[in-house]
Amino acid sequence: MEVFERRRLRVVMEITSLDLCYPEKVAGVFNAMATLLSDANAPFIFLLAVDPSVIVPCLEQTGCMKGLADNGYLYLNRAVTLPFSIPEMGARSRLRSVA
């Protein structure tokens, strides 16, 4: 398809709601991401929306972090290229945004 389009194509995958999955499935998603991104020229972009305080215990339960001293935050830091967080909104801010 890239030959016909004459441009590099990207596949964007949005990953959400991991907090609803069993720990083994969460680890499986991260393993799948690592596999798909193992090639430097892979056409994949992942948008991962997670709460680290929920995901880290899942990762630490599964034992998928061999060699990382069972530190889920270190595992996330290595898996995510451009992390950012959105601060929790206060009651006033929520009321203003609703209004």
mmCIF file with all atom_site columns, C-alpha atoms in Angstrom:
data_model
loop_
_atom_site.group_PDB
_atom_site.id
_atom_site.type_symbol
_atom_site.label_atom_id
_atom_site.label_alt_id
_atom_site.label_comp_id
_atom_site.label_asym_id
_atom_site.label_entity_id
_atom_site.label_seq_id
_atom_site.pdbx_PDB_ins_code
_atom_site.Cartn_x
_atom_site.Cartn_y
_atom_site.Cartn_z
_atom_site.occupancy
_atom_site.B_iso_or_equiv
_atom_site.pdbx_formal_charge
_atom_site.auth_seq_id
_atom_site.auth_comp_id
_atom_site.auth_asym_id
_atom_site.auth_atom_id
_atom_site.pdbx_PDB_model_num
ATOM 1  C CA . MET A 1 1  ? 0.000   0.000   0.000  1.00 0.00 ? 1  MET A CA 1
ATOM 2  C CA . GLU A 1 2  ? 2.889   2.375   0.770  1.00 0.00 ? 2  GLU A CA 1
ATOM 3  C CA . VAL A 1 3  ? 4.194   1.916   -2.776 1.00 0.00 ? 3  VAL A CA 1
ATOM 4  C CA . PHE A 1 4  ? 0.893   2.988   -4.313 1.00 0.00 ? 4  PHE A CA 1
ATOM 5  C CA . GLU A 1 5  ? 0.332   5.850   -1.872 1.00 0.00 ? 5  GLU A CA 1
ATOM 6  C CA . ARG A 1 6  ? 3.984   6.995   -2.127 1.00 0.00 ? 6  ARG A CA 1
ATOM 7  C CA . ARG A 1 7  ? 4.109   7.779   1.566  1.00 0.00 ? 7  ARG A CA 1
ATOM 8  C CA . ARG A 1 8  ? 4.783   5.986   4.814  1.00 0.00 ? 8  ARG A CA 1
ATOM 9  C CA . LEU A 1 9  ? 1.639   4.606   6.409  1.00 0.00 ? 9  LEU A CA 1
ATOM 10 C CA . ARG A 1 10 ? 1.149   4.305   10.171 1.00 0.00 ? 10 ARG A CA 1
ATOM 11 C CA . VAL A 1 11 ? -1.215  2.142   12.169 1.00 0.00 ? 11 VAL A CA 1
ATOM 12 C CA . VAL A 1 12 ? -2.389  3.916   15.319 1.00 0.00 ? 12 VAL A CA 1
ATOM 13 C CA . MET A 1 13 ? -3.704  1.702   18.116 1.00 0.00 ? 13 MET A CA 1
ATOM 14 C CA . GLU A 1 14 ? -5.510  3.150   21.116 1.00 0.00 ? 14 GLU A CA 1
ATOM 15 C CA . ILE A 1 15 ? -5.291  1.032   24.264 1.00 0.00 ? 15 ILE A CA 1
ATOM 16 C CA . THR A 1 16 ? -7.706  1.887   27.063 1.00 0.00 ? 16 THR A CA 1
ATOM 17 C CA . SER A 1 17 ? -9.617  0.137   29.865 1.00 0.00 ? 17 SER A CA 1
ATOM 18 C CA . LEU A 1 18 ? -6.728  -2.108  30.906 1.00 0.00 ? 18 LEU A CA 1
ATOM 19 C CA . ASP A 1 19 ? -7.919  -1.595  34.472 1.00 0.00 ? 19 ASP A CA 1
ATOM 20 C CA . LEU A 1 20 ? -10.853 -3.909  33.633 1.00 0.00 ? 20 LEU A CA 1
ATOM 21 C CA . CYS A 1 21 ? -8.587  -6.779  32.542 1.00 0.00 ? 21 CYS A CA 1
ATOM 22 C CA . TYR A 1 22 ? -7.018  -9.611  34.517 1.00 0.00 ? 22 TYR A CA 1
ATOM 23 C CA . PRO A 1 23 ? -3.297  -9.125  35.300 1.00 0.00 ? 23 PRO A CA 1
ATOM 24 C CA . GLU A 1 24 ? -2.278  -11.793 32.773 1.00 0.00 ? 24 GLU A CA 1
ATOM 25 C CA . LYS A 1 25 ? -4.129  -9.945  29.992 1.00 0.00 ? 25 LYS A CA 1
ATOM 26 C CA . VAL A 1 26 ? -2.487  -6.638  30.972 1.00 0.00 ? 26 VAL A CA 1
ATOM 27 C CA . ALA A 1 27 ? 0.939   -8.283  30.734 1.00 0.00 ? 27 ALA A CA 1
ATOM 28 C CA . GLY A 1 28 ? -0.096  -9.829  27.417 1.00 0.00 ? 28 GLY A CA 1
ATOM 29 C CA . VAL A 1 29 ? -0.965  -6.418  25.987 1.00 0.00 ? 29 VAL A CA 1
ATOM 30 C CA . PHE A 1 30 ? 2.446   -5.064  26.965 1.00 0.00 ? 30 PHE A CA 1
ATOM 31 C CA . ASN A 1 31 ? 4.159   -8.115  25.471 1.00 0.00 ? 31 ASN A CA 1
ATOM 32 C CA . ALA A 1 32 ? 2.209   -7.657  22.225 1.00 0.00 ? 32 ALA A CA 1
ATOM 33 C CA . MET A 1 33 ? 3.182   -3.988  22.104 1.00 0.00 ? 33 MET A CA 1
ATOM 34 C CA . ALA A 1 34 ? 6.846   -4.880  22.632 1.00 0.00 ? 34 ALA A CA 1
ATOM 35 C CA . THR A 1 35 ? 6.687   -7.492  19.885 1.00 0.00 ? 35 THR A CA 1
ATOM 36 C CA . LEU A 1 36 ? 5.070   -5.135  17.378 1.00 0.00 ? 36 LEU A CA 1
ATOM 37 C CA . LEU A 1 37 ? 7.530   -2.348  18.198 1.00 0.00 ? 37 LEU A CA 1
ATOM 38 C CA . SER A 1 38 ? 10.645  -4.551  18.181 1.00 0.00 ? 38 SER A CA 1
ATOM 39 C CA . ASP A 1 39 ? 11.399  -3.576  14.583 1.00 0.00 ? 39 ASP A CA 1
ATOM 40 C CA . ALA A 1 40 ? 12.791  -0.045  14.294 1.00 0.00 ? 40 ALA A CA 1
ATOM 41 C CA . ASN A 1 41 ? 10.797  0.471   11.089 1.00 0.00 ? 41 ASN A CA 1
ATOM 42 C CA . ALA A 1 42 ? 7.517   -0.847  12.487 1.00 0.00 ? 42 ALA A CA 1
ATOM 43 C CA . PRO A 1 43 ? 4.521   1.180   11.267 1.00 0.00 ? 43 PRO A CA 1
ATOM 44 C CA . PHE A 1 44 ? 2.789   1.122   14.665 1.00 0.00 ? 44 PHE A CA 1
ATOM 45 C CA . ILE A 1 45 ? 1.979   3.943   17.067 1.00 0.00 ? 45 ILE A CA 1
ATOM 46 C CA . PHE A 1 46 ? 0.371   3.049   20.394 1.00 0.00 ? 46 PHE A CA 1
ATOM 47 C CA . LEU A 1 47 ? -1.690  5.476   22.459 1.00 0.00 ? 47 LEU A CA 1
ATOM 48 C CA . LEU A 1 48 ? -1.808  3.966   25.932 1.00 0.00 ? 48 LEU A CA 1
ATOM 49 C CA . ALA A 1 49 ? -4.204  5.557   28.434 1.00 0.00 ? 49 ALA A CA 1
ATOM 50 C CA . VAL A 1 50 ? -3.705  3.996   31.857 1.00 0.00 ? 50 VAL A CA 1
ATOM 51 C CA . ASP A 1 51 ? -3.602  4.850   35.532 1.00 0.00 ? 51 ASP A CA 1
ATOM 52 C CA . PRO A 1 52 ? -0.168  3.638   36.671 1.00 0.00 ? 52 PRO A CA 1
ATOM 53 C CA . SER A 1 53 ? -1.410  3.071   40.219 1.00 0.00 ? 53 SER A CA 1
ATOM 54 C CA . VAL A 1 54 ? -3.794  0.427   38.818 1.00 0.00 ? 54 VAL A CA 1
ATOM 55 C CA . ILE A 1 55 ? -1.584  -1.105  36.108 1.00 0.00 ? 55 ILE A CA 1
ATOM 56 C CA . VAL A 1 56 ? 1.650   -1.420  38.115 1.00 0.00 ? 56 VAL A CA 1
ATOM 57 C CA . PRO A 1 57 ? 0.223   -3.925  40.651 1.00 0.00 ? 57 PRO A CA 1
ATOM 58 C CA . CYS A 1 58 ? -1.108  -6.019  37.744 1.00 0.00 ? 58 CYS A CA 1
ATOM 59 C CA . LEU A 1 59 ? 2.305   -6.113  36.127 1.00 0.00 ? 59 LEU A CA 1
ATOM 60 C CA . GLU A 1 60 ? 4.015   -6.926  39.416 1.00 0.00 ? 60 GLU A CA 1
ATOM 61 C CA . GLN A 1 61 ? 1.645   -9.875  40.024 1.00 0.00 ? 61 GLN A CA 1
ATOM 62 C CA . THR A 1 62 ? 2.366   -11.584 36.719 1.00 0.00 ? 62 THR A CA 1
ATOM 63 C CA . GLY A 1 63 ? 6.137   -11.888 36.892 1.00 0.00 ? 63 GLY A CA 1
ATOM 64 C CA . CYS A 1 64 ? 6.532   -10.502 33.350 1.00 0.00 ? 64 CYS A CA 1
ATOM 65 C CA . MET A 1 65 ? 9.239   -8.153  34.579 1.00 0.00 ? 65 MET A CA 1
ATOM 66 C CA . LYS A 1 66 ? 12.105  -10.603 34.981 1.00 0.00 ? 66 LYS A CA 1
ATOM 67 C CA . GLY A 1 67 ? 15.324  -8.698  35.616 1.00 0.00 ? 67 GLY A CA 1
ATOM 68 C CA . LEU A 1 68 ? 13.643  -5.436  36.565 1.00 0.00 ? 68 LEU A CA 1
ATOM 69 C CA . ALA A 1 69 ? 13.646  -6.036  40.331 1.00 0.00 ? 69 ALA A CA 1
ATOM 70 C CA . ASP A 1 70 ? 9.846   -6.464  40.282 1.00 0.00 ? 70 ASP A CA 1
ATOM 71 C CA . ASN A 1 71 ? 9.397   -2.716  39.858 1.00 0.00 ? 71 ASN A CA 1
ATOM 72 C CA . GLY A 1 72 ? 6.296   -2.033  37.763 1.00 0.00 ? 72 GLY A CA 1
ATOM 73 C CA . TYR A 1 73 ? 7.014   1.679   37.462 1.00 0.00 ? 73 TYR A CA 1
ATOM 74 C CA . LEU A 1 74 ? 10.435  0.919   35.964 1.00 0.00 ? 74 LEU A CA 1
ATOM 75 C CA . TYR A 1 75 ? 8.756   -1.475  33.531 1.00 0.00 ? 75 TYR A CA 1
ATOM 76 C CA . LEU A 1 76 ? 6.258   1.212   32.477 1.00 0.00 ? 76 LEU A CA 1
ATOM 77 C CA . ASN A 1 77 ? 9.049   3.758   32.126 1.00 0.00 ? 77 ASN A CA 1
ATOM 78 C CA . ARG A 1 78 ? 10.854  1.466   29.675 1.00 0.00 ? 78 ARG A CA 1
ATOM 79 C CA . ALA A 1 79 ? 7.673   0.594   27.755 1.00 0.00 ? 79 ALA A CA 1
ATOM 80 C CA . VAL A 1 80 ? 6.321   4.143   27.314 1.00 0.00 ? 80 VAL A CA 1
ATOM 81 C CA . THR A 1 81 ? 8.236   6.581   25.110 1.00 0.00 ? 81 THR A CA 1
ATOM 82 C CA . LEU A 1 82 ? 6.428   9.859   25.807 1.00 0.00 ? 82 LEU A CA 1
ATOM 83 C CA . PRO A 1 83 ? 4.633   9.713   29.161 1.00 0.00 ? 83 PRO A CA 1
ATOM 84 C CA . PHE A 1 84 ? 2.455   12.526  30.424 1.00 0.00 ? 84 PHE A CA 1
ATOM 85 C CA . SER A 1 85 ? -0.247  12.845  33.029 1.00 0.00 ? 85 SER A CA 1
ATOM 86 C CA . ILE A 1 86 ? -3.379  14.880  33.400 1.00 0.00 ? 86 ILE A CA 1
ATOM 87 C CA . PRO A 1 87 ? -3.843  16.206  36.934 1.00 0.00 ? 87 PRO A CA 1
ATOM 88 C CA . GLU A 1 88 ? -7.032  15.380  38.783 1.00 0.00 ? 88 GLU A CA 1
ATOM 89 C CA . MET A 1 89 ? -9.658  18.105  38.562 1.00 0.00 ? 89 MET A CA 1
ATOM 90 C CA . GLY A 1 90 ? -10.943 19.793  41.670 1.00 0.00 ? 90 GLY A CA 1
ATOM 91 C CA . ALA A 1 91 ? -14.650 20.303  42.359 1.00 0.00 ? 91 ALA A CA 1
ATOM 92 C CA . ARG A 1 92 ? -14.565 23.936  41.181 1.00 0.00 ? 92 ARG A CA 1
ATOM 93 C CA . SER A 1 93 ? -12.885 23.056  37.902 1.00 0.00 ? 93 SER A CA 1
ATOM 94 C CA . ARG A 1 94 ? -15.422 20.342  37.213 1.00 0.00 ? 94 ARG A CA 1
ATOM 95 C CA . LEU A 1 95 ? -18.315 22.723  37.846 1.00 0.00 ? 95 LEU A CA 1
ATOM 96 C CA . ARG A 1 96 ? -16.758 25.345  35.534 1.00 0.00 ? 96 ARG A CA 1
ATOM 97 C CA . SER A 1 97 ? -16.243 22.844  32.739 1.00 0.00 ? 97 SER A CA 1
ATOM 98 C CA . VAL A 1 98 ? -19.838 21.593  33.061 1.00 0.00 ? 98 VAL A CA 1
ATOM 99 C CA . ALA A 1 99 ? -21.149 25.165  32.978 1.00 0.00 ? 99 ALA A CA 1
#
